[in-house]
PDB file of C-alpha atoms and ligand atoms in Angstrom:
ATOM      1  CA  MET A   1       6.600  16.638  16.238  1.00  0.00           C
ATOM      2  CA  ASP A   2       6.270  12.884  16.208  1.00  0.00           C
ATOM      3  CA  LEU A   3       7.378  11.190  13.051  1.00  0.00           C
ATOM      4  CA  VAL A   4       4.958   9.305  10.843  1.00  0.00           C
ATOM      5  CA  ASN A   5       6.441   5.856  10.178  1.00  0.00           C
ATOM      6  CA  VAL A   6       5.817   4.939   6.559  1.00  0.00           C
ATOM      7  CA  TYR A   7       6.508   1.397   5.420  1.00  0.00           C
ATOM      8  CA  ILE A   8       7.037   1.483   1.655  1.00  0.00           C
ATOM      9  CA  ASP A   9       6.570  -1.876   0.022  1.00  0.00           C
ATOM     10  CA  ALA A  10       8.163  -2.347  -3.382  1.00  0.00           C
ATOM     11  CA  GLY A  11       5.504  -4.681  -4.778  1.00  0.00           C
ATOM     12  CA  HIS A  12       6.547  -8.167  -5.953  1.00  0.00           C
ATOM     13  CA  GLY A  13      10.171  -9.251  -5.581  1.00  0.00           C
ATOM     14  CA  ALA A  14       9.225 -12.294  -3.558  1.00  0.00           C
ATOM     15  CA  GLN A  15      10.742 -15.556  -4.765  1.00  0.00           C
ATOM     16  CA  GLY A  16       9.210 -16.449  -8.152  1.00  0.00           C
ATOM     17  CA  ASN A  17       6.963 -13.366  -8.138  1.00  0.00           C
ATOM     18  CA  PRO A  18       8.304 -10.708 -10.538  1.00  0.00           C
ATOM     19  CA  GLY A  19       4.874  -9.224 -11.363  1.00  0.00           C
ATOM     20  CA  ASN A  20       3.898  -7.932 -14.797  1.00  0.00           C
ATOM     21  CA  GLU A  21       6.090  -6.894 -17.736  1.00  0.00           C
ATOM     22  CA  SER A  22       5.751  -3.345 -18.990  1.00  0.00           C
ATOM     23  CA  ALA A  23       5.458  -2.176 -22.591  1.00  0.00           C
ATOM     24  CA  PHE A  24       9.271  -2.103 -22.507  1.00  0.00           C
ATOM     25  CA  CYS A  25       9.533  -5.584 -20.984  1.00  0.00           C
ATOM     26  CA  VAL A  26      10.607  -4.212 -17.604  1.00  0.00           C
ATOM     27  CA  ASP A  27       9.589  -6.470 -14.722  1.00  0.00           C
ATOM     28  CA  GLU A  28       7.133  -4.871 -12.322  1.00  0.00           C
ATOM     29  CA  GLN A  29       9.414  -5.850  -9.405  1.00  0.00           C
ATOM     30  CA  ASP A  30      12.180  -3.652 -10.870  1.00  0.00           C
ATOM     31  CA  PHE A  31       9.869  -0.701 -11.508  1.00  0.00           C
ATOM     32  CA  THR A  32       8.404  -0.846  -8.009  1.00  0.00           C
ATOM     33  CA  LEU A  33      11.843  -1.084  -6.395  1.00  0.00           C
ATOM     34  CA  SER A  34      13.115   1.942  -8.276  1.00  0.00           C
ATOM     35  CA  LEU A  35       9.980   3.971  -7.449  1.00  0.00           C
ATOM     36  CA  ALA A  36      10.057   2.861  -3.782  1.00  0.00           C
ATOM     37  CA  GLU A  37      13.710   3.898  -3.445  1.00  0.00           C
ATOM     38  CA  ASP A  38      12.935   7.236  -5.070  1.00  0.00           C
ATOM     39  CA  LEU A  39       9.945   7.858  -2.784  1.00  0.00           C
ATOM     40  CA  ALA A  40      11.993   6.851   0.266  1.00  0.00           C
ATOM     41  CA  ARG A  41      14.644   9.432  -0.663  1.00  0.00           C
ATOM     42  CA  ARG A  42      12.154  12.243  -1.210  1.00  0.00           C
ATOM     43  CA  LEU A  43       9.601  11.840   1.601  1.00  0.00           C
ATOM     44  CA  PRO A  44      11.788  12.847   4.575  1.00  0.00           C
ATOM     45  CA  GLY A  45      12.353  16.215   2.882  1.00  0.00           C
ATOM     46  CA  LEU A  46       8.621  16.750   2.477  1.00  0.00           C
ATOM     47  CA  GLY A  47       7.360  16.219   6.021  1.00  0.00           C
ATOM     48  CA  PRO A  48       7.902  14.485   9.368  1.00  0.00           C
ATOM     49  CA  PHE A  49       8.411  11.017   7.889  1.00  0.00           C
ATOM     50  CA  ALA A  50      10.522   8.019   8.860  1.00  0.00           C
ATOM     51  CA  ILE A  51      10.780   5.412   6.111  1.00  0.00           C
ATOM     52  CA  LYS A  52      11.395   1.705   5.906  1.00  0.00           C
ATOM     53  CA  LEU A  53      11.635  -0.147   2.593  1.00  0.00           C
ATOM     54  CA  SER A  54      10.391  -3.725   2.252  1.00  0.00           C
ATOM     55  CA  ARG A  55      13.342  -4.814   0.136  1.00  0.00           C
ATOM     56  CA  GLN A  56      16.507  -3.520  -1.448  1.00  0.00           C
ATOM     57  CA  GLY A  57      18.678  -4.575  -4.378  1.00  0.00           C
ATOM     58  CA  GLU A  58      18.468  -8.249  -5.277  1.00  0.00           C
ATOM     59  CA  GLN A  59      16.879  -9.142  -1.945  1.00  0.00           C
ATOM     60  CA  ARG A  60      13.831 -11.437  -2.262  1.00  0.00           C
ATOM     61  CA  THR A  61      11.382 -10.931   0.607  1.00  0.00           C
ATOM     62  CA  GLU A  62       8.257 -12.944   1.366  1.00  0.00           C
ATOM     63  CA  TYR A  63       5.073 -10.947   1.919  1.00  0.00           C
ATOM     64  CA  ALA A  64       4.465 -12.410   5.376  1.00  0.00           C
ATOM     65  CA  ASP A  65       7.895 -11.135   6.445  1.00  0.00           C
ATOM     66  CA  ARG A  66       7.107  -7.642   5.162  1.00  0.00           C
ATOM     67  CA  ILE A  67       3.883  -7.551   7.168  1.00  0.00           C
ATOM     68  CA  THR A  68       5.665  -8.717  10.321  1.00  0.00           C
ATOM     69  CA  GLU A  69       8.498  -6.258   9.804  1.00  0.00           C
ATOM     70  CA  ALA A  70       6.094  -3.337   9.356  1.00  0.00           C
ATOM     71  CA  LYS A  71       4.362  -4.202  12.616  1.00  0.00           C
ATOM     72  CA  ASP A  72       7.566  -4.745  14.580  1.00  0.00           C
ATOM     73  CA  TRP A  73       8.913  -1.417  13.318  1.00  0.00           C
ATOM     74  CA  GLY A  74       5.752   0.414  14.392  1.00  0.00           C
ATOM     75  CA  ALA A  75       4.600   1.492  10.941  1.00  0.00           C
ATOM     76  CA  ASP A  76       1.713   3.964  10.866  1.00  0.00           C
ATOM     77  CA  ALA A  77       0.964   3.249   7.206  1.00  0.00           C
ATOM     78  CA  PHE A  78       1.813   0.449   4.783  1.00  0.00           C
ATOM     79  CA  ILE A  79       2.041   1.654   1.184  1.00  0.00           C
ATOM     80  CA  SER A  80       2.500  -1.067  -1.416  1.00  0.00           C
ATOM     81  CA  LEU A  81       3.616   0.183  -4.837  1.00  0.00           C
ATOM     82  CA  HIS A  82       2.559  -1.650  -7.996  1.00  0.00           C
ATOM     83  CA  SER A  83       1.750  -1.078 -11.638  1.00  0.00           C
ATOM     84  CA  ASP A  84      -1.167  -2.663 -13.465  1.00  0.00           C
ATOM     85  CA  VAL A  85      -1.593  -4.237 -16.893  1.00  0.00           C
ATOM     86  CA  ARG A  86      -5.126  -3.823 -18.230  1.00  0.00           C
ATOM     87  CA  GLY A  87      -7.073  -4.792 -21.308  1.00  0.00           C
ATOM     88  CA  PRO A  88      -5.801  -6.885 -24.202  1.00  0.00           C
ATOM     89  CA  GLY A  89      -2.109  -6.358 -24.925  1.00  0.00           C
ATOM     90  CA  TYR A  90      -0.586  -6.624 -28.359  1.00  0.00           C
ATOM     91  CA  ALA A  91       3.047  -7.372 -29.131  1.00  0.00           C
ATOM     92  CA  TRP A  92       4.820  -4.347 -30.581  1.00  0.00           C
ATOM     93  CA  LYS A  93       8.544  -4.846 -30.004  1.00  0.00           C
ATOM     94  CA  GLN A  94      11.052  -7.308 -28.714  1.00  0.00           C
ATOM     95  CA  VAL A  95      13.649  -6.933 -26.000  1.00  0.00           C
ATOM     96  CA  GLN A  96      16.288  -9.662 -25.904  1.00  0.00           C
ATOM     97  CA  GLY A  97      14.054 -11.973 -27.929  1.00  0.00           C
ATOM     98  CA  ARG A  98      10.979 -11.455 -25.721  1.00  0.00           C
ATOM     99  CA  ASP A  99       7.755  -9.931 -27.009  1.00  0.00           C
ATOM    100  CA  CYS A 100       6.706  -6.778 -25.160  1.00  0.00           C
ATOM    101  CA  TYR A 101       2.994  -5.900 -25.063  1.00  0.00           C
ATOM    102  CA  ARG A 102       1.238  -2.579 -25.163  1.00  0.00           C
ATOM    103  CA  ASN A 103      -2.262  -1.208 -24.940  1.00  0.00           C
ATOM    104  CA  GLU A 104      -3.003   2.508 -25.131  1.00  0.00           C
ATOM    105  CA  GLY A 105      -5.881   3.372 -22.886  1.00  0.00           C
ATOM    106  CA  HIS A 106      -7.149   1.795 -19.655  1.00  0.00           C
ATOM    107  CA  GLY A 107      -4.738   4.252 -18.025  1.00  0.00           C
ATOM    108  CA  GLY A 108      -4.495   6.003 -14.705  1.00  0.00           C
ATOM    109  CA  PHE A 109      -3.811   5.194 -11.076  1.00  0.00           C
ATOM    110  CA  ALA A 110      -5.893   3.014  -8.756  1.00  0.00           C
ATOM    111  CA  ILE A 111      -5.712   2.922  -4.953  1.00  0.00           C
ATOM    112  CA  LEU A 112      -6.805  -0.455  -3.605  1.00  0.00           C
ATOM    113  CA  TRP A 113      -7.988  -1.200  -0.078  1.00  0.00           C
ATOM    114  CA  SER A 114      -9.901  -3.924   1.770  1.00  0.00           C
ATOM    115  CA  ASP A 115     -12.850  -3.661   4.148  1.00  0.00           C
ATOM    116  CA  GLU A 116     -12.213  -7.214   5.364  1.00  0.00           C
ATOM    117  CA  THR A 117     -11.491  -6.988   9.097  1.00  0.00           C
ATOM    118  CA  VAL A 118     -13.463  -7.178  12.333  1.00  0.00           C
ATOM    119  CA  ASP A 119     -11.614  -4.034  13.447  1.00  0.00           C
ATOM    120  CA  SER A 120     -13.793  -1.113  12.335  1.00  0.00           C
ATOM    121  CA  THR A 121     -11.111   1.423  13.272  1.00  0.00           C
ATOM    122  CA  LEU A 122      -8.609  -0.325  11.017  1.00  0.00           C
ATOM    123  CA  ALA A 123     -11.130  -0.520   8.159  1.00  0.00           C
ATOM    124  CA  ALA A 124     -11.841   3.194   8.502  1.00  0.00           C
ATOM    125  CA  GLY A 125      -8.113   3.905   8.570  1.00  0.00           C
ATOM    126  CA  ARG A 126      -7.560   1.979   5.340  1.00  0.00           C
ATOM    127  CA  LYS A 127     -10.404   3.756   3.582  1.00  0.00           C
ATOM    128  CA  ASP A 128      -9.261   7.149   4.813  1.00  0.00           C
ATOM    129  CA  LEU A 129      -5.693   6.497   3.653  1.00  0.00           C
ATOM    130  CA  ALA A 130      -6.921   5.331   0.234  1.00  0.00           C
ATOM    131  CA  GLN A 131      -9.174   8.352  -0.192  1.00  0.00           C
ATOM    132  CA  ARG A 132      -6.538  10.862   0.888  1.00  0.00           C
ATOM    133  CA  LEU A 133      -4.005   9.381  -1.531  1.00  0.00           C
ATOM    134  CA  ALA A 134      -6.497   9.479  -4.410  1.00  0.00           C
ATOM    135  CA  VAL A 135      -7.570  13.055  -3.660  1.00  0.00           C
ATOM    136  CA  GLU A 136      -3.953  14.243  -3.514  1.00  0.00           C
ATOM    137  CA  MET A 137      -2.915  12.347  -6.646  1.00  0.00           C
ATOM    138  CA  ILE A 138      -5.801  13.915  -8.548  1.00  0.00           C
ATOM    139  CA  ALA A 139      -4.957  17.336  -7.108  1.00  0.00           C
ATOM    140  CA  HIS A 140      -1.354  16.846  -8.275  1.00  0.00           C
ATOM    141  CA  GLY A 141      -2.445  16.125 -11.840  1.00  0.00           C
ATOM    142  CA  PHE A 142      -2.591  12.332 -11.986  1.00  0.00           C
ATOM    143  CA  THR A 143      -5.525  10.701 -13.756  1.00  0.00           C
ATOM    144  CA  ALA A 144      -7.710   8.258 -11.843  1.00  0.00           C
ATOM    145  CA  TYR A 145      -8.357   4.936 -13.564  1.00  0.00           C
ATOM    146  CA  ASP A 146     -12.062   4.435 -14.351  1.00  0.00           C
ATOM    147  CA  GLY A 147     -12.146   0.775 -13.271  1.00  0.00           C
ATOM    148  CA  ALA A 148     -13.496  -0.501 -16.599  1.00  0.00           C
ATOM    149  CA  ASP A 149     -11.459  -3.736 -16.316  1.00  0.00           C
ATOM    150  CA  TYR A 150     -12.263  -4.349 -12.641  1.00  0.00           C
ATOM    151  CA  PRO A 151     -15.916  -5.553 -12.515  1.00  0.00           C
ATOM    152  CA  GLY A 152     -16.286  -8.310  -9.948  1.00  0.00           C
ATOM    153  CA  LEU A 153     -12.753  -7.718  -8.663  1.00  0.00           C
ATOM    154  CA  TYR A 154     -13.087  -4.253  -7.126  1.00  0.00           C
ATOM    155  CA  ASP A 155     -15.886  -1.822  -6.380  1.00  0.00           C
ATOM    156  CA  THR A 156     -15.108   1.851  -6.730  1.00  0.00           C
ATOM    157  CA  THR A 157     -15.988   3.993  -3.736  1.00  0.00           C
ATOM    158  CA  SER A 158     -14.770   7.379  -5.015  1.00  0.00           C
ATOM    159  CA  PRO A 159     -12.582   8.465  -7.962  1.00  0.00           C
ATOM    160  CA  GLY A 160      -9.440   6.335  -8.102  1.00  0.00           C
ATOM    161  CA  VAL A 161     -10.391   4.344  -4.963  1.00  0.00           C
ATOM    162  CA  PHE A 162     -11.255   0.643  -5.222  1.00  0.00           C
ATOM    163  CA  VAL A 163     -12.259  -1.843  -2.523  1.00  0.00           C
ATOM    164  CA  ASP A 164     -11.206  -5.474  -2.940  1.00  0.00           C
ATOM    165  CA  ARG A 165     -14.045  -7.758  -4.075  1.00  0.00           C
ATOM    166  CA  HIS A 166     -12.028 -10.807  -5.104  1.00  0.00           C
ATOM    167  CA  SER A 167     -13.419 -14.138  -3.926  1.00  0.00           C
ATOM    168  CA  PRO A 168     -12.190 -14.785  -0.357  1.00  0.00           C
ATOM    169  CA  GLU A 169      -9.340 -17.151  -1.296  1.00  0.00           C
ATOM    170  CA  ARG A 170      -7.980 -14.644  -3.838  1.00  0.00           C
ATOM    171  CA  ARG A 171      -8.050 -11.534  -1.667  1.00  0.00           C
ATOM    172  CA  ILE A 172      -4.877  -9.579  -1.374  1.00  0.00           C
ATOM    173  CA  ARG A 173      -2.789 -10.205   1.707  1.00  0.00           C
ATOM    174  CA  VAL A 174      -1.146  -6.801   2.072  1.00  0.00           C
ATOM    175  CA  LEU A 175      -4.593  -5.204   2.066  1.00  0.00           C
ATOM    176  CA  ARG A 176      -6.033  -7.301   4.887  1.00  0.00           C
ATOM    177  CA  ARG A 177      -3.164  -8.538   7.064  1.00  0.00           C
ATOM    178  CA  PRO A 178      -1.071  -5.543   8.134  1.00  0.00           C
ATOM    179  CA  ALA A 179      -1.861  -4.281  11.633  1.00  0.00           C
ATOM    180  CA  MET A 180      -1.809  -0.666  10.423  1.00  0.00           C
ATOM    181  CA  PRO A 181      -3.758   0.952   7.551  1.00  0.00           C
ATOM    182  CA  SER A 182      -2.495  -0.452   4.263  1.00  0.00           C
ATOM    183  CA  VAL A 183      -3.195   0.254   0.604  1.00  0.00           C
ATOM    184  CA  ILE A 184      -1.864  -0.696  -2.803  1.00  0.00           C
ATOM    185  CA  ILE A 185      -1.109   2.101  -5.241  1.00  0.00           C
ATOM    186  CA  GLU A 186      -1.355   0.846  -8.813  1.00  0.00           C
ATOM    187  CA  THR A 187       0.506   3.842 -10.143  1.00  0.00           C
ATOM    188  CA  HIS A 188      -0.287   3.360 -13.846  1.00  0.00           C
ATOM    189  CA  GLN A 189      -1.053   1.061 -16.742  1.00  0.00           C
ATOM    190  CA  ALA A 190       2.334  -0.502 -17.532  1.00  0.00           C
ATOM    191  CA  TRP A 191       1.257  -1.460 -21.069  1.00  0.00           C
ATOM    192  CA  ASP A 192       0.548   2.194 -21.914  1.00  0.00           C
ATOM    193  CA  VAL A 193       3.765   3.444 -23.494  1.00  0.00           C
ATOM    194  CA  GLY A 194       3.210   7.060 -22.455  1.00  0.00           C
ATOM    195  CA  GLU A 195       2.473   6.174 -18.838  1.00  0.00           C
ATOM    196  CA  ALA A 196       5.399   3.752 -18.649  1.00  0.00           C
ATOM    197  CA  ILE A 197       7.748   6.465 -19.889  1.00  0.00           C
ATOM    198  CA  ALA A 198       6.259   9.147 -17.635  1.00  0.00           C
ATOM    199  CA  TRP A 199       6.612   7.056 -14.456  1.00  0.00           C
ATOM    200  CA  ASN A 200      10.325   6.708 -15.053  1.00  0.00           C
ATOM    201  CA  LEU A 201      10.854  10.470 -15.195  1.00  0.00           C
ATOM    202  CA  PRO A 202      12.148  12.216 -12.075  1.00  0.00           C
ATOM    203  CA  GLU A 203       9.590  14.996 -12.667  1.00  0.00           C
ATOM    204  CA  THR A 204       6.689  12.546 -12.342  1.00  0.00           C
ATOM    205  CA  ARG A 205       8.231  10.930  -9.293  1.00  0.00           C
ATOM    206  CA  ALA A 206       8.776  14.274  -7.596  1.00  0.00           C
ATOM    207  CA  VAL A 207       5.111  15.182  -8.033  1.00  0.00           C
ATOM    208  CA  PHE A 208       4.049  11.722  -6.861  1.00  0.00           C
ATOM    209  CA  ALA A 209       6.158  12.090  -3.703  1.00  0.00           C
ATOM    210  CA  ALA A 210       4.587  15.495  -3.049  1.00  0.00           C
ATOM    211  CA  ALA A 211       1.107  13.964  -3.352  1.00  0.00           C
ATOM    212  CA  VAL A 212       1.976  11.075  -1.022  1.00  0.00           C
ATOM    213  CA  ALA A 213       3.505  13.475   1.504  1.00  0.00           C
ATOM    214  CA  ARG A 214       0.322  15.559   1.573  1.00  0.00           C
ATOM    215  CA  ALA A 215      -1.824  12.462   1.990  1.00  0.00           C
ATOM    216  CA  LEU A 216       0.312  11.089   4.845  1.00  0.00           C
ATOM    217  CA  ALA A 217       0.885  14.346   6.678  1.00  0.00           C
ATOM    218  CA  PRO A 218      -0.351  14.271  10.286  1.00  0.00           C
ATOM    219  CA  ALA A 219      -3.653  16.083  10.780  1.00  0.00           C
ATOM    220  CA  SER A 220      -1.866  18.897  12.634  1.00  0.00           C
ATOM    221  CA  ALA A 221       0.323  19.577   9.568  1.00  0.00           C
ATOM    222  CA  ARG A 222      -2.413  19.529   6.928  1.00  0.00           C
TER     223      ARG A 222
HETATM  224 ZN1  LIG B   1       1.605  -5.833  -8.946  1.00  0.00          ZN
END
């Protein structure tokens, strides 16, 4: 069976772009790298997958280079991992003199995609990938975010699936530039203490990998 080439992007980690800070003051770029490495280790055992990671260790990689690399490698799917921070945060503890913020609620995952392209096959591929990921994450016990903080930024098309509605100059590059279907998975609300803890547990990550594997499996293996 042919392998499915999955490009796993550890979101952020470009120069000067660390992303959000979790309820425990962990940079998003460090969370996404650790989750991406975990997913890359697990996926080949769960189906016919070949994996490439967008960055490793202290490497800082520009987004344009990731998109080029995914194309040159022949990626079939581009999965960008992120976490979100939603709602008003309030300071609750300090780590090394920095305030960390939390907000219980606004939780759950969100799969983001873009319908901006003249290529209708690519647009359909993005939407299909987003929907399959959301369906499998829900089936594996993850809660879909309700989108309450997203008006004007994203429209929801089905539970947990959101299409980019930012103004044109603010649209998200990894959703509209890759040559293959691409999505962002906002895995959780990083200011929710319970979600932040859960997404660092190997049990959660194992179930997440199983959901991603089901969503990415070739039609013949579903
Ligand atoms: Zn992010």
